Amino acid sequence: VLRAYEGRGAIHVLDADEEWGVALLEGAEPGLPLSTIENDVLATDNFCEVFRRLHLPPPTGSLYPSMKQHFAAIERYRDRFNYMNVDVPLPPSWVENAEECLEYLIATTSENLLLHGDLHHDNILRQDEEKWAVIDPKGIVGDIHFDTIQYLLNYEDRGGDCELVLRDRIAIMADRLGLDPRRIAMWGVARGVLEACWTIEDGGTDWHRGIQITERFAKFLD
């Protein structure tokens, strides 16, 4: 993914050995993450500058996972509990809402792009005095709106309560990047349920945090 993003604001790959699974990367100097900017409006403005130049169509013949594959834990959750005579842990209405959002979003994505997949504050580092460099991409092919979500989940109460911060960030992204706030919110609804499903798969019990994410984003669909 870093090689695909070459010249678009990602850290430079100096050398790599695919057989050994190792890469030599350019250093980021001074390397301070975007999280060090405590002014949330300024941090989000910088995020938008990075975001604007990053994405591109996936290289021909690439094998990056699709958005459907990335969200496969929701389908696995359904399959698992359909065959078990037990009460399902997650609120059924939220799982259904997430599935409906996901189906709609995938069907209406006008252009599938190579997404970073984990584009949050600490994966954007200061590179000299004027630039930011992106590190640690996952690589997912899908709707560009999805790549806002991880940033929106981080430092969620910086500068106010969670709902106010989320509303302000989405407004900035819609203005600076020309994104649809409703699509961002729908991805957030699906992403919250995905997190809850991941928690259950890992044997955790704190799936409520994922549902709280879903509830927070759902307020922007009214």
PDB file of N, CA, C and O in Angstrom, residues 3 10 14 31 35 56-57 67 71-72 79 94 98 110 112 129 131 137 142 146 163 176 182 198 208-209 213:
ATOM      1  N   ARG A   3       3.772   1.587  -1.291  1.00  0.00           N
ATOM      2  CA  ARG A   3       4.317   1.769  -2.640  1.00  0.00           C
ATOM      3  C   ARG A   3       3.259   2.331  -3.578  1.00  0.00           C
ATOM      4  O   ARG A   3       3.562   3.158  -4.449  1.00  0.00           O
ATOM      5  N   ALA A  10       2.616   9.392   1.577  1.00  0.00           N
ATOM      6  CA  ALA A  10       2.961   8.279   2.460  1.00  0.00           C
ATOM      7  C   ALA A  10       4.470   8.228   2.668  1.00  0.00           C
ATOM      8  O   ALA A  10       5.246   8.761   1.869  1.00  0.00           O
ATOM      9  N   LEU A  14      12.157   2.438   1.127  1.00  0.00           N
ATOM     10  CA  LEU A  14      13.506   2.460   0.562  1.00  0.00           C
ATOM     11  C   LEU A  14      13.885   1.109  -0.038  1.00  0.00           C
ATOM     12  O   LEU A  14      14.557   1.045  -1.067  1.00  0.00           O
ATOM     13  N   GLY A  31       8.856  13.441  13.243  1.00  0.00           N
ATOM     14  CA  GLY A  31       8.089  12.246  13.533  1.00  0.00           C
ATOM     15  C   GLY A  31       6.983  12.399  14.548  1.00  0.00           C
ATOM     16  O   GLY A  31       6.427  11.404  15.005  1.00  0.00           O
ATOM     17  N   SER A  35      -1.629  13.636  16.653  1.00  0.00           N
ATOM     18  CA  SER A  35      -2.273  13.719  17.965  1.00  0.00           C
ATOM     19  C   SER A  35      -1.647  14.768  18.872  1.00  0.00           C
ATOM     20  O   SER A  35      -2.258  15.177  19.864  1.00  0.00           O
ATOM     21  N   LEU A  56      -6.315   6.680  -4.434  1.00  0.00           N
ATOM     22  CA  LEU A  56      -6.227   6.426  -5.867  1.00  0.00           C
ATOM     23  C   LEU A  56      -6.884   5.083  -6.154  1.00  0.00           C
ATOM     24  O   LEU A  56      -7.092   4.270  -5.248  1.00  0.00           O
ATOM     25  N   PRO A  57      -7.204   4.805  -7.436  1.00  0.00           N
ATOM     26  CA  PRO A  57      -7.743   3.480  -7.767  1.00  0.00           C
ATOM     27  C   PRO A  57      -6.726   2.391  -7.437  1.00  0.00           C
ATOM     28  O   PRO A  57      -5.519   2.628  -7.532  1.00  0.00           O
ATOM     29  N   MET A  67     -14.505  -4.115   0.817  1.00  0.00           N
ATOM     30  CA  MET A  67     -15.206  -3.664   2.006  1.00  0.00           C
ATOM     31  C   MET A  67     -16.069  -4.778   2.583  1.00  0.00           C
ATOM     32  O   MET A  67     -16.190  -4.927   3.802  1.00  0.00           O
ATOM     33  N   PHE A  71     -15.761  -6.302   6.498  1.00  0.00           N
ATOM     34  CA  PHE A  71     -16.875  -6.354   7.443  1.00  0.00           C
ATOM     35  C   PHE A  71     -17.404  -7.775   7.652  1.00  0.00           C
ATOM     36  O   PHE A  71     -18.506  -7.960   8.179  1.00  0.00           O
ATOM     37  N   ALA A  72     -16.631  -8.768   7.285  1.00  0.00           N
ATOM     38  CA  ALA A  72     -17.104 -10.153   7.319  1.00  0.00           C
ATOM     39  C   ALA A  72     -17.461 -10.637   8.719  1.00  0.00           C
ATOM     40  O   ALA A  72     -18.231 -11.588   8.876  1.00  0.00           O
ATOM     41  N   ASP A  79     -24.002 -16.000  11.357  1.00  0.00           N
ATOM     42  CA  ASP A  79     -23.908 -17.445  11.147  1.00  0.00           C
ATOM     43  C   ASP A  79     -23.727 -18.183  12.470  1.00  0.00           C
ATOM     44  O   ASP A  79     -24.331 -19.232  12.703  1.00  0.00           O
ATOM     45  N   TRP A  94     -29.750  -3.056  16.069  1.00  0.00           N
ATOM     46  CA  TRP A  94     -28.527  -2.400  15.643  1.00  0.00           C
ATOM     47  C   TRP A  94     -27.769  -3.247  14.629  1.00  0.00           C
ATOM     48  O   TRP A  94     -27.174  -2.721  13.691  1.00  0.00           O
ATOM     49  N   ALA A  98     -26.972  -1.989  10.868  1.00  0.00           N
ATOM     50  CA  ALA A  98     -25.619  -2.031  10.309  1.00  0.00           C
ATOM     51  C   ALA A  98     -25.609  -2.794   8.995  1.00  0.00           C
ATOM     52  O   ALA A  98     -24.965  -2.368   8.021  1.00  0.00           O
ATOM     53  N   SER A 110     -19.749   4.868  -5.847  1.00  0.00           N
ATOM     54  CA  SER A 110     -19.550   5.222  -7.254  1.00  0.00           C
ATOM     55  C   SER A 110     -18.139   4.918  -7.743  1.00  0.00           C
ATOM     56  O   SER A 110     -17.930   4.692  -8.939  1.00  0.00           O
ATOM     57  N   ASN A 112     -14.565   2.744  -6.349  1.00  0.00           N
ATOM     58  CA  ASN A 112     -13.830   1.983  -5.338  1.00  0.00           C
ATOM     59  C   ASN A 112     -12.355   2.369  -5.394  1.00  0.00           C
ATOM     60  O   ASN A 112     -11.695   2.173  -6.419  1.00  0.00           O
ATOM     61  N   GLU A 129       9.095  20.550   8.512  1.00  0.00           N
ATOM     62  CA  GLU A 129       8.266  21.598   9.112  1.00  0.00           C
ATOM     63  C   GLU A 129       6.928  21.790   8.414  1.00  0.00           C
ATOM     64  O   GLU A 129       6.016  22.381   8.967  1.00  0.00           O
ATOM     65  N   LYS A 131       5.251  19.279   6.070  1.00  0.00           N
ATOM     66  CA  LYS A 131       4.513  18.141   5.521  1.00  0.00           C
ATOM     67  C   LYS A 131       4.157  17.131   6.609  1.00  0.00           C
ATOM     68  O   LYS A 131       4.761  17.091   7.673  1.00  0.00           O
ATOM     69  N   PRO A 137      -0.518   1.595   6.701  1.00  0.00           N
ATOM     70  CA  PRO A 137      -1.825   1.349   6.077  1.00  0.00           C
ATOM     71  C   PRO A 137      -2.211  -0.119   6.131  1.00  0.00           C
ATOM     72  O   PRO A 137      -1.354  -1.008   6.113  1.00  0.00           O
ATOM     73  N   GLY A 142     -12.589   0.338  -1.444  1.00  0.00           N
ATOM     74  CA  GLY A 142     -13.985   0.686  -1.208  1.00  0.00           C
ATOM     75  C   GLY A 142     -14.255   2.177  -1.258  1.00  0.00           C
ATOM     76  O   GLY A 142     -13.487   2.956  -1.844  1.00  0.00           O
ATOM     77  N   PHE A 146     -15.364   5.857   3.999  1.00  0.00           N
ATOM     78  CA  PHE A 146     -15.003   4.974   5.104  1.00  0.00           C
ATOM     79  C   PHE A 146     -13.675   5.369   5.737  1.00  0.00           C
ATOM     80  O   PHE A 146     -13.468   5.156   6.936  1.00  0.00           O
ATOM     81  N   GLU A 163     -20.311  13.947  21.115  1.00  0.00           N
ATOM     82  CA  GLU A 163     -21.237  14.267  20.027  1.00  0.00           C
ATOM     83  C   GLU A 163     -20.875  15.590  19.360  1.00  0.00           C
ATOM     84  O   GLU A 163     -20.947  15.719  18.137  1.00  0.00           O
ATOM     85  N   ARG A 176     -14.301  20.602   3.569  1.00  0.00           N
ATOM     86  CA  ARG A 176     -12.966  20.589   2.965  1.00  0.00           C
ATOM     87  C   ARG A 176     -12.813  19.525   1.880  1.00  0.00           C
ATOM     88  O   ARG A 176     -12.076  19.723   0.911  1.00  0.00           O
ATOM     89  N   ARG A 182     -23.922  12.141   5.473  1.00  0.00           N
ATOM     90  CA  ARG A 182     -24.785  10.987   5.730  1.00  0.00           C
ATOM     91  C   ARG A 182     -24.058   9.674   5.469  1.00  0.00           C
ATOM     92  O   ARG A 182     -24.214   8.710   6.221  1.00  0.00           O
ATOM     93  N   TRP A 198     -16.171  -7.965  16.529  1.00  0.00           N
ATOM     94  CA  TRP A 198     -14.765  -8.327  16.761  1.00  0.00           C
ATOM     95  C   TRP A 198     -14.535  -8.638  18.239  1.00  0.00           C
ATOM     96  O   TRP A 198     -13.821  -9.584  18.575  1.00  0.00           O
ATOM     97  N   HIS A 208     -20.249  -3.363  24.405  1.00  0.00           N
ATOM     98  CA  HIS A 208     -21.085  -2.161  24.495  1.00  0.00           C
ATOM     99  C   HIS A 208     -20.403  -0.946  23.872  1.00  0.00           C
ATOM    100  O   HIS A 208     -21.083  -0.051  23.364  1.00  0.00           O
ATOM    101  N   ARG A 209     -19.064  -0.928  23.908  1.00  0.00           N
ATOM    102  CA  ARG A 209     -18.366   0.226  23.329  1.00  0.00           C
ATOM    103  C   ARG A 209     -18.666   0.343  21.831  1.00  0.00           C
ATOM    104  O   ARG A 209     -18.859   1.443  21.315  1.00  0.00           O
ATOM    105  N   ILE A 213     -20.622   3.455  19.775  1.00  0.00           N
ATOM    106  CA  ILE A 213     -20.170   4.111  18.539  1.00  0.00           C
ATOM    107  C   ILE A 213     -21.314   4.181  17.541  1.00  0.00           C
ATOM    108  O   ILE A 213     -21.589   5.220  16.933  1.00  0.00           O
TER     109      ILE A 213
END
